[in-house]
PDB file of C-alpha atoms in Angstrom:
ATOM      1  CA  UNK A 192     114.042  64.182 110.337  1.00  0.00           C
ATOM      2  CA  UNK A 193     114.700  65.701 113.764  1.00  0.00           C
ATOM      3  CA  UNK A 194     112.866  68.874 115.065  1.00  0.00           C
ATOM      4  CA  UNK A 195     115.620  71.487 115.137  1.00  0.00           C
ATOM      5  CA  UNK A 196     115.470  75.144 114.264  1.00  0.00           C
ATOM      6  CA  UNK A 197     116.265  79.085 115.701  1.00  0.00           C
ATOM      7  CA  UNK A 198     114.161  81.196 118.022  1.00  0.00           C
ATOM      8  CA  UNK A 199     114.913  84.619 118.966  1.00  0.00           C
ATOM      9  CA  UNK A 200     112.375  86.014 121.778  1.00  0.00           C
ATOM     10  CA  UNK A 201     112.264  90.007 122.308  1.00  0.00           C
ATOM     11  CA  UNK A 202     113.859  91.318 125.164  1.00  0.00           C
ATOM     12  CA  UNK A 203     112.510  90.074 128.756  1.00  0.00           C
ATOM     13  CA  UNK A 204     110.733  86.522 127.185  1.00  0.00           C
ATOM     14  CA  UNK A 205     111.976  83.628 128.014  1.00  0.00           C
ATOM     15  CA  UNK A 206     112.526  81.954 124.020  1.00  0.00           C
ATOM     16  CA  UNK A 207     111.354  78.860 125.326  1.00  0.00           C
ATOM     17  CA  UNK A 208     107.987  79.629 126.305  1.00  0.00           C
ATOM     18  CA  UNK A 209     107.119  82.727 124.413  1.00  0.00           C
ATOM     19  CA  UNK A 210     104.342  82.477 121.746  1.00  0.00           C
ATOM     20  CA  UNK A 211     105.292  81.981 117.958  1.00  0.00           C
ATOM     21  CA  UNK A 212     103.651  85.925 117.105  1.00  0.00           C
ATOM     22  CA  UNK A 213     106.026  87.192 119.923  1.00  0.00           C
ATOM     23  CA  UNK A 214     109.234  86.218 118.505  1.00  0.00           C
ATOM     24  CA  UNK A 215     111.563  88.140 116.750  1.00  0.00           C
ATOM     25  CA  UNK A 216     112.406  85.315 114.737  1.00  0.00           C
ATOM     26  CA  UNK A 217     111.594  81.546 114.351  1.00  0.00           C
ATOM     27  CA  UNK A 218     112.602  79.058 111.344  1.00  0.00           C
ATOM     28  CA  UNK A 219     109.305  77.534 112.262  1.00  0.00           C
ATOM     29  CA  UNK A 220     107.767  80.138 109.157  1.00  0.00           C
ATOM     30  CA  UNK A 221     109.304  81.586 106.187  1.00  0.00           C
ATOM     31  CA  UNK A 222     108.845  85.718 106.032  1.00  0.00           C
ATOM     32  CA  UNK A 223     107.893  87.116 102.590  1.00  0.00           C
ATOM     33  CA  UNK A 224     111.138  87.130 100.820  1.00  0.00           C
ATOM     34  CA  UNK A 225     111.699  90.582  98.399  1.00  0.00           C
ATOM     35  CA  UNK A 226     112.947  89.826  94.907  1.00  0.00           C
ATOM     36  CA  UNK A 227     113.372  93.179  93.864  1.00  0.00           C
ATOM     37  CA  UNK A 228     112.301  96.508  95.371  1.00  0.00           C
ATOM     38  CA  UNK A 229     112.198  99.456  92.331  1.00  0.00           C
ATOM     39  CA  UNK A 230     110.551 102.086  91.209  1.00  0.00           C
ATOM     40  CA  UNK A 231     108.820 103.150  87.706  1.00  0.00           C
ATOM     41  CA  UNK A 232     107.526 106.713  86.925  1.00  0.00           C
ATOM     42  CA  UNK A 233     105.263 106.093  83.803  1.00  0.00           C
ATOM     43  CA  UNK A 234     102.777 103.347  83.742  1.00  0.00           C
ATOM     44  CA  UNK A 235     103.241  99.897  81.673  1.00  0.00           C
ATOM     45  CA  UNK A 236     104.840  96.880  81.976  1.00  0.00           C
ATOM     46  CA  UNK A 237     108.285  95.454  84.122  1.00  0.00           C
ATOM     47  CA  UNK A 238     109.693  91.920  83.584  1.00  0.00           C
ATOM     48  CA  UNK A 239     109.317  90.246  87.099  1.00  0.00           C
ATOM     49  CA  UNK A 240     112.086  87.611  86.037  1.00  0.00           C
ATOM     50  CA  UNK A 241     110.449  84.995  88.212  1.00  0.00           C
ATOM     51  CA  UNK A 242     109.951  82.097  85.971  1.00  0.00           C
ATOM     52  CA  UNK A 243     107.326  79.316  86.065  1.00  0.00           C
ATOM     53  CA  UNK A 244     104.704  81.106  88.495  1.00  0.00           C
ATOM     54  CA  UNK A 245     102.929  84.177  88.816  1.00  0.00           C
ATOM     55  CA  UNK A 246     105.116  86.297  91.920  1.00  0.00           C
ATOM     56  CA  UNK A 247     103.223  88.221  94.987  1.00  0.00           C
ATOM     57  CA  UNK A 248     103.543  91.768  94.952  1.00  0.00           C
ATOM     58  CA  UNK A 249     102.863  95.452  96.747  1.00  0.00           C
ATOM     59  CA  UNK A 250     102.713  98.461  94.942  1.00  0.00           C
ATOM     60  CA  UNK A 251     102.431 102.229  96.167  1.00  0.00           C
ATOM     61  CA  UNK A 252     102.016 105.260  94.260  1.00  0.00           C
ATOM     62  CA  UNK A 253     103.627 108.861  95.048  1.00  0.00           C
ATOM     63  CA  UNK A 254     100.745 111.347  95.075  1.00  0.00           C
ATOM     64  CA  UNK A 255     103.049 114.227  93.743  1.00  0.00           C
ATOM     65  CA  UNK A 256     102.779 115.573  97.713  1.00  0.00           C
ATOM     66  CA  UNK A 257     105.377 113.609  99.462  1.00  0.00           C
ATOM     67  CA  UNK A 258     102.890 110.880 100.247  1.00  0.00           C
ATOM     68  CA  UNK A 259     102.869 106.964  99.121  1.00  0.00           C
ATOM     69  CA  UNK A 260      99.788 105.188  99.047  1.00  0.00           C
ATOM     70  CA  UNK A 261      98.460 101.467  99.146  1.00  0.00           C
ATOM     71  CA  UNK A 262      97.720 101.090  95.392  1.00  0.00           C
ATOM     72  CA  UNK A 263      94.225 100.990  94.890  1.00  0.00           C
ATOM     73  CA  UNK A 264      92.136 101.146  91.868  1.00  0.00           C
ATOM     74  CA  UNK A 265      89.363 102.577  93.005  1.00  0.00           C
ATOM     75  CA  UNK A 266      91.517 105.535  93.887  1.00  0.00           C
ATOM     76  CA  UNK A 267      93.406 105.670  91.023  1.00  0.00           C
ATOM     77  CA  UNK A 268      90.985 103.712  88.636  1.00  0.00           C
ATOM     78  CA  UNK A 269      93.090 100.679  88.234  1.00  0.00           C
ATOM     79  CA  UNK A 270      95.174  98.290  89.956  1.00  0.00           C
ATOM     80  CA  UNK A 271      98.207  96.989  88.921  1.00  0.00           C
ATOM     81  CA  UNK A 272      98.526  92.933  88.249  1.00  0.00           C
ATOM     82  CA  UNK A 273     100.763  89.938  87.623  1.00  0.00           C
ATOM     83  CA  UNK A 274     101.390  87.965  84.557  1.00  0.00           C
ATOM     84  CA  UNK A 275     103.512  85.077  83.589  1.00  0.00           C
ATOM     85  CA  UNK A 276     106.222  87.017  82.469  1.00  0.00           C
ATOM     86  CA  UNK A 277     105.408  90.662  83.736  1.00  0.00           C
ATOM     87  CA  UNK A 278     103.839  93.250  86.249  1.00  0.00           C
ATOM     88  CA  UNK A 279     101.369  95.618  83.991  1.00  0.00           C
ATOM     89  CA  UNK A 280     100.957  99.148  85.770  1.00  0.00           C
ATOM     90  CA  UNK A 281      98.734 101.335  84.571  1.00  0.00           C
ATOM     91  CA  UNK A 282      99.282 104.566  86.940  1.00  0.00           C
ATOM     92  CA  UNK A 283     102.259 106.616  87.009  1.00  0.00           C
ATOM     93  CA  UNK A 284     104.990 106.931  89.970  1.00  0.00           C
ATOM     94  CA  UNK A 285     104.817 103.236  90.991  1.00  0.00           C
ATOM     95  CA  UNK A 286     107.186 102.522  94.071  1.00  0.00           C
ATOM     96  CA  UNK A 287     106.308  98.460  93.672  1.00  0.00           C
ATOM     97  CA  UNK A 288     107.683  95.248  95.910  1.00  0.00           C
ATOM     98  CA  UNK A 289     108.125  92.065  94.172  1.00  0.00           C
ATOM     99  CA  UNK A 290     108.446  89.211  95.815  1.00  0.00           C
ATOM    100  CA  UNK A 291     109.664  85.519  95.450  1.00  0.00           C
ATOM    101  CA  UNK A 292     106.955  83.877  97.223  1.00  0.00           C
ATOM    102  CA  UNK A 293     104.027  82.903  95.181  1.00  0.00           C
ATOM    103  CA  UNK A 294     101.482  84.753  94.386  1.00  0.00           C
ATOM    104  CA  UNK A 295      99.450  82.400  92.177  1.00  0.00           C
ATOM    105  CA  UNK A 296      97.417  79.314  92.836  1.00  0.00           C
ATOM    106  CA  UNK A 297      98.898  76.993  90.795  1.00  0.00           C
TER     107      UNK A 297
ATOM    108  CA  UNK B 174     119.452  91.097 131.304  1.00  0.00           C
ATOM    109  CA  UNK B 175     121.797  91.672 128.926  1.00  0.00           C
ATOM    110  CA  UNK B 176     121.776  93.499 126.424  1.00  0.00           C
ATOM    111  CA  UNK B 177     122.903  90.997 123.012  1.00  0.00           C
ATOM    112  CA  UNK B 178     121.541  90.141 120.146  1.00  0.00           C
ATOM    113  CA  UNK B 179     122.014  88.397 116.200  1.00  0.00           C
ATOM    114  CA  UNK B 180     122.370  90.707 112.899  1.00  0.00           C
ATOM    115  CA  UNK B 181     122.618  88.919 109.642  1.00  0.00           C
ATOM    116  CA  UNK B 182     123.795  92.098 106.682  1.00  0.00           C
ATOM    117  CA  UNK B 183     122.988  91.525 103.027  1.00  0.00           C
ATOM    118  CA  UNK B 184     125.766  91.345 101.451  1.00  0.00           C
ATOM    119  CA  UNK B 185     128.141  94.246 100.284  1.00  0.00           C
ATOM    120  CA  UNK B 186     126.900  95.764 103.935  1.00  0.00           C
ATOM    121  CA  UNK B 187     128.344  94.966 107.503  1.00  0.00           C
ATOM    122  CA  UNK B 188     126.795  94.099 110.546  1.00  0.00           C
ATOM    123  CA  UNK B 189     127.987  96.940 112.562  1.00  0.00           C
ATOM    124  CA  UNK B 190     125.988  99.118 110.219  1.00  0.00           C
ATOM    125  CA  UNK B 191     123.864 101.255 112.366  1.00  0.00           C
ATOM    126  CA  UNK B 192     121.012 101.022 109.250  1.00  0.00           C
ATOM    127  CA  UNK B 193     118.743  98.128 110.184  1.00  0.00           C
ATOM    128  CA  UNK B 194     118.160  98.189 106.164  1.00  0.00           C
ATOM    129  CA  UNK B 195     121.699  96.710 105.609  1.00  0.00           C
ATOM    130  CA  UNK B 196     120.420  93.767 107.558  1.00  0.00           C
ATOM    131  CA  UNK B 197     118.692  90.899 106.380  1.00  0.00           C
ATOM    132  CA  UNK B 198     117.991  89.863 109.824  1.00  0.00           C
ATOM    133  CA  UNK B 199     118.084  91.808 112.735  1.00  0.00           C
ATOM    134  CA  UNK B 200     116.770  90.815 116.466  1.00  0.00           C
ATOM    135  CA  UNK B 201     115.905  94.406 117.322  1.00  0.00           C
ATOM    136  CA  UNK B 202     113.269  93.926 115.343  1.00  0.00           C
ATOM    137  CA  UNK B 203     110.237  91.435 114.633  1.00  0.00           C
ATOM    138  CA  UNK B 204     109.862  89.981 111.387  1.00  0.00           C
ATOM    139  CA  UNK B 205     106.580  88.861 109.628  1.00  0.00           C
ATOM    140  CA  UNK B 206     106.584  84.662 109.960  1.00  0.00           C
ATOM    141  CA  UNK B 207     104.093  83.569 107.485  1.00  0.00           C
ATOM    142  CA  UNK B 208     102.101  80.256 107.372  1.00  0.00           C
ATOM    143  CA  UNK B 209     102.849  78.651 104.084  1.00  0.00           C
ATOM    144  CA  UNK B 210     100.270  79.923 101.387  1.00  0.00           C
ATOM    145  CA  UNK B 211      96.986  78.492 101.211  1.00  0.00           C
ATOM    146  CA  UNK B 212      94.915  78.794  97.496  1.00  0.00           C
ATOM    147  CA  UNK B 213      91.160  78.492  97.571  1.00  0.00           C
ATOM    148  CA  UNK B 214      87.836  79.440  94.970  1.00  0.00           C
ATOM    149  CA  UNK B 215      85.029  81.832  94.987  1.00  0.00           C
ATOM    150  CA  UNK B 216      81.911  81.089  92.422  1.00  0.00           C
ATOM    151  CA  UNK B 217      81.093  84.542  91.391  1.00  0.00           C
ATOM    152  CA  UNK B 218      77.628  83.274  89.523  1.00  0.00           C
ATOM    153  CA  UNK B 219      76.453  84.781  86.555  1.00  0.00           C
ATOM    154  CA  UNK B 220      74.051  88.053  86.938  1.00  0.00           C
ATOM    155  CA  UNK B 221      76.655  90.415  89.003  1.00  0.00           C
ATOM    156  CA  UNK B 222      76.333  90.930  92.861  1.00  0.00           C
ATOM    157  CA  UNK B 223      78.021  90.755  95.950  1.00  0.00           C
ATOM    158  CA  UNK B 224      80.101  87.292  97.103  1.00  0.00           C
ATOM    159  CA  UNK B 225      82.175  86.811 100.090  1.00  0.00           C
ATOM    160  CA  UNK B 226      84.810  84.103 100.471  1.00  0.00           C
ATOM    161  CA  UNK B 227      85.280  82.887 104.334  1.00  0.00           C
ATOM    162  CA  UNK B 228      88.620  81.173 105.337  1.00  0.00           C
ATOM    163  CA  UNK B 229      88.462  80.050 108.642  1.00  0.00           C
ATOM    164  CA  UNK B 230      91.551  80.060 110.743  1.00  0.00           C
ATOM    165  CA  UNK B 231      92.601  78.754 114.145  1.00  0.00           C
ATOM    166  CA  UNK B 232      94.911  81.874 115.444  1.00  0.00           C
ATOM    167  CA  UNK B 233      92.423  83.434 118.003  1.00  0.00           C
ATOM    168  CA  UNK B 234      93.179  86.663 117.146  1.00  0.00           C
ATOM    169  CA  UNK B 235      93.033  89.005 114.161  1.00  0.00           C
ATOM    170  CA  UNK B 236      96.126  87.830 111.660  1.00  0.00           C
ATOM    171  CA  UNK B 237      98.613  89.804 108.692  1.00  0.00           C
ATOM    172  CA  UNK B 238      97.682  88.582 105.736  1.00  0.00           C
ATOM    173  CA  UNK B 239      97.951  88.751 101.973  1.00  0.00           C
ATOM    174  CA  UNK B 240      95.953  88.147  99.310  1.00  0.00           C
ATOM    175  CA  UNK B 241      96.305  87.590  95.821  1.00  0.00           C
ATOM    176  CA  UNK B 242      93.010  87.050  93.011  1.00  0.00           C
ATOM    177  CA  UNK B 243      92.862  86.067  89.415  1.00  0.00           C
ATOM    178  CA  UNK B 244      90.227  88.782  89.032  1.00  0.00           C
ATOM    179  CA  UNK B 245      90.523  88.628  85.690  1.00  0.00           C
ATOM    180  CA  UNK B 246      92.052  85.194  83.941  1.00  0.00           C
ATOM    181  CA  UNK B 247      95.961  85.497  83.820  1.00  0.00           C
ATOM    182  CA  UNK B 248      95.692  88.818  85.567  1.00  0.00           C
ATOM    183  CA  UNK B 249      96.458  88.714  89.676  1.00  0.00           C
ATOM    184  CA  UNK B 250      95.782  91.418  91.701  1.00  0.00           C
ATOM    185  CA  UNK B 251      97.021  92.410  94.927  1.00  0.00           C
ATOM    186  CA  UNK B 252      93.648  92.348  96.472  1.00  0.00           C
ATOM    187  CA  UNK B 253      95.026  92.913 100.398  1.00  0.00           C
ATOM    188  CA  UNK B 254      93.395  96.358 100.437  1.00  0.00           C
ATOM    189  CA  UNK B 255      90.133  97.392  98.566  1.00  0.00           C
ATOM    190  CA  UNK B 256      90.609  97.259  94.847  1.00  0.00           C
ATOM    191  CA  UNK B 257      88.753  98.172  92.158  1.00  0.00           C
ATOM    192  CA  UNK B 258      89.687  96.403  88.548  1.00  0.00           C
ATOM    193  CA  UNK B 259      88.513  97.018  85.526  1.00  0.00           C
ATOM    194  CA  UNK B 260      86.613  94.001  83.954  1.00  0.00           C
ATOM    195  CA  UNK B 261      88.030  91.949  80.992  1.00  0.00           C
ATOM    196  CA  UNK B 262      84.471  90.082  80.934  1.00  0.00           C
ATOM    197  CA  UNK B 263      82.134  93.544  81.002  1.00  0.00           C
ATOM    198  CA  UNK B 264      84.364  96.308  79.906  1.00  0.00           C
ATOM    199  CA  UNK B 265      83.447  99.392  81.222  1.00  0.00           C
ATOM    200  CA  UNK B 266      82.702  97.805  84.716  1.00  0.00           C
ATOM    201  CA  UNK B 267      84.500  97.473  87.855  1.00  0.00           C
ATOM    202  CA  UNK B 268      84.979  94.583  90.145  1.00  0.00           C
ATOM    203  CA  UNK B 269      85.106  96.021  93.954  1.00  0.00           C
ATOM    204  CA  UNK B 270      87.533  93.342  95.831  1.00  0.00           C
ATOM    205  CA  UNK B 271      89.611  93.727  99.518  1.00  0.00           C
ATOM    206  CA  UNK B 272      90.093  91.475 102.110  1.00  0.00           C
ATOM    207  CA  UNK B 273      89.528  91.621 106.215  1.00  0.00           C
ATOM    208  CA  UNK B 274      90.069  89.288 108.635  1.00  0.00           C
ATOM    209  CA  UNK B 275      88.886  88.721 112.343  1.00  0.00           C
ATOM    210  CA  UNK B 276      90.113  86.519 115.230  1.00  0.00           C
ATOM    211  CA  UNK B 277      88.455  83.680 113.482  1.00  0.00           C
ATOM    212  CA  UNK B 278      88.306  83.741 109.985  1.00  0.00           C
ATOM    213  CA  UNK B 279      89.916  85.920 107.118  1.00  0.00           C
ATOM    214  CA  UNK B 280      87.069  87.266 104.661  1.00  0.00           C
ATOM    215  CA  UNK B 281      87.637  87.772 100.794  1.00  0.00           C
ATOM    216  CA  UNK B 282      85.046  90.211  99.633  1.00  0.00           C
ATOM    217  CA  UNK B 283      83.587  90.758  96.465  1.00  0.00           C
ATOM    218  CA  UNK B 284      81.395  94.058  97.572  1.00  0.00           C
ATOM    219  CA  UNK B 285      80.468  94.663  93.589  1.00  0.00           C
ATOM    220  CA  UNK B 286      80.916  92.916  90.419  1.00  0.00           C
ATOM    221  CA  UNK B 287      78.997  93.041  87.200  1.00  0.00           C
ATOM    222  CA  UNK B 288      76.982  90.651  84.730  1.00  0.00           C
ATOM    223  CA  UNK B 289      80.055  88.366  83.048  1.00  0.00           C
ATOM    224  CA  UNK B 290      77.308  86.795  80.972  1.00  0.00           C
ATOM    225  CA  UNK B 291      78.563  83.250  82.582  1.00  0.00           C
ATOM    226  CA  UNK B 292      79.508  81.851  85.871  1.00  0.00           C
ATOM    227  CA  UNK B 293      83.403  83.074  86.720  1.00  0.00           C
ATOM    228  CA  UNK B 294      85.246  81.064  89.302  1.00  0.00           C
ATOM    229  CA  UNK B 295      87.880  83.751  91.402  1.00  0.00           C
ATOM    230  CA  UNK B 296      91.181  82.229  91.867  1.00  0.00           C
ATOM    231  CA  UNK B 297      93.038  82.904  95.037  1.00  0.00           C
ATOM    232  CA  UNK B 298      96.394  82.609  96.795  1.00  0.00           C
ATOM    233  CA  UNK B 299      96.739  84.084 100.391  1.00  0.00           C
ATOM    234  CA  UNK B 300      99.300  84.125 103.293  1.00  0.00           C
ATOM    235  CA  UNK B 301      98.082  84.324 106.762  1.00  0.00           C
ATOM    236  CA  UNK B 302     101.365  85.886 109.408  1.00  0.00           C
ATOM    237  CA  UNK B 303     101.121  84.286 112.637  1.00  0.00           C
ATOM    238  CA  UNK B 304     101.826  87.966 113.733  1.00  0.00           C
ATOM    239  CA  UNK B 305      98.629  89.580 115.015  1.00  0.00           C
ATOM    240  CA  UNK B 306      97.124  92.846 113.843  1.00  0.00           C
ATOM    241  CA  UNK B 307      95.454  93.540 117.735  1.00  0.00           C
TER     242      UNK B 307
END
């Protein structure tokens, strides 16, 4: 197969000699790719709808003082996680990123 | 130079939007480009402790990244930052997980985890951006 693609450099670099992390864009690598971006105000479980892997995901939580934190159990005294079929949440006022890209090892 | 560039909206949404959100790709701005995701082990042997995993990589500087563990089986956890999950093996104990990296290697640590009674292999998926953090 040939070696074809896109570059885009930022403004002022030449796209043919700039490095890969200075681009704006390149086909060379994939970004993460969002599946679905949602919230959920009580903890438990959403249906990820990603079938036949385990998805990546982010998670924040709303503090109840106009501030959104990184997820973190020791924080909030547990984390989040992905299942085949679902993401389990056990905190309140999840603002949560799921992902297509893989998040498993399989 | 002049001043030109490429938008790409999502669709429903129009490129002269002046929200960068209704575009999927726009060259104002950098996006993430991720090396394709990598999957590795850690032996967390029986009697609790401390473990790190080391991934070497060959950016030369410090990289984004994300990481994904299998801290407990089925379960994955978004172990990018430090987290601290409950254990299925020894309920009523905490694993203590995050994930750092330098300009040579990216580090999965285990800073804590307790007595599983057996040897537990951690299962984990990670994404190293060829967009630096430095």
């Amino acid at each position: 197969m040939a070696h074809w693609g896109m570059k885009i450099s930022q403004p002022g670099q030449d796209v043919l000699t700039a490095a890969d992390k200075d681009l704006v864009y390149t086909t060379k690598y994939s970004g993460m790719k969002i599946k679905t971006h949602n919230t959920k105000a009580t903890s438990g479980t959403v249906a990820h709808d990603v079938s036949g892997y385990i998805p990546m995901f982010m998670n924040f939580i709303y503090d109840g003082a106009s501030k959104y934190r990184y997820e973190n159990g020791s924080y909030y005294g547990d984390s989040s996680y992905a299942g085949t079929t679902n993401i389990t949440f056990p905190n309140a006022d999840n603002f949560y990123f799921i992902f297509i890209d893989r998040g498993d090892d399989s | 130079m002049a001043d030109w560039g490429l938008k790409v909206s999502r669709e429903g949404a129009e490129t002269s939007s002046t929200d960068p959100r209704d575009h999927v790709l726009n060259s104002s701005y950098k996006t993430f480009k991720v090396q394709e995701r990598q999957t590795t082990t850690l032996l967390l042997p029986n009697g609790g402790g401390m473990k790190i995993k080391t991934i070497p990589h060959s950016l030369g500087y410090a990289p984004f990244f994300f990481v994904m563990a299998e801290v407990n089986t089925g379960k994955w956890y978004n172990v990018t930052t430090l987290q601290s999950v409950q254990s299925d093996l020894a309920p009523g104990n905490a694993i203590y997980i995050g994930a750092n990296a330098d300009a040579t290697n990216l580090y999965v640590d285990v800073v804590s985890y307790p007595n599983f009674g057996a040897d537990f292999t951690l299962n984990i998926s990670y994404y190293l951006a060829v967009d630096g953090l430095s």
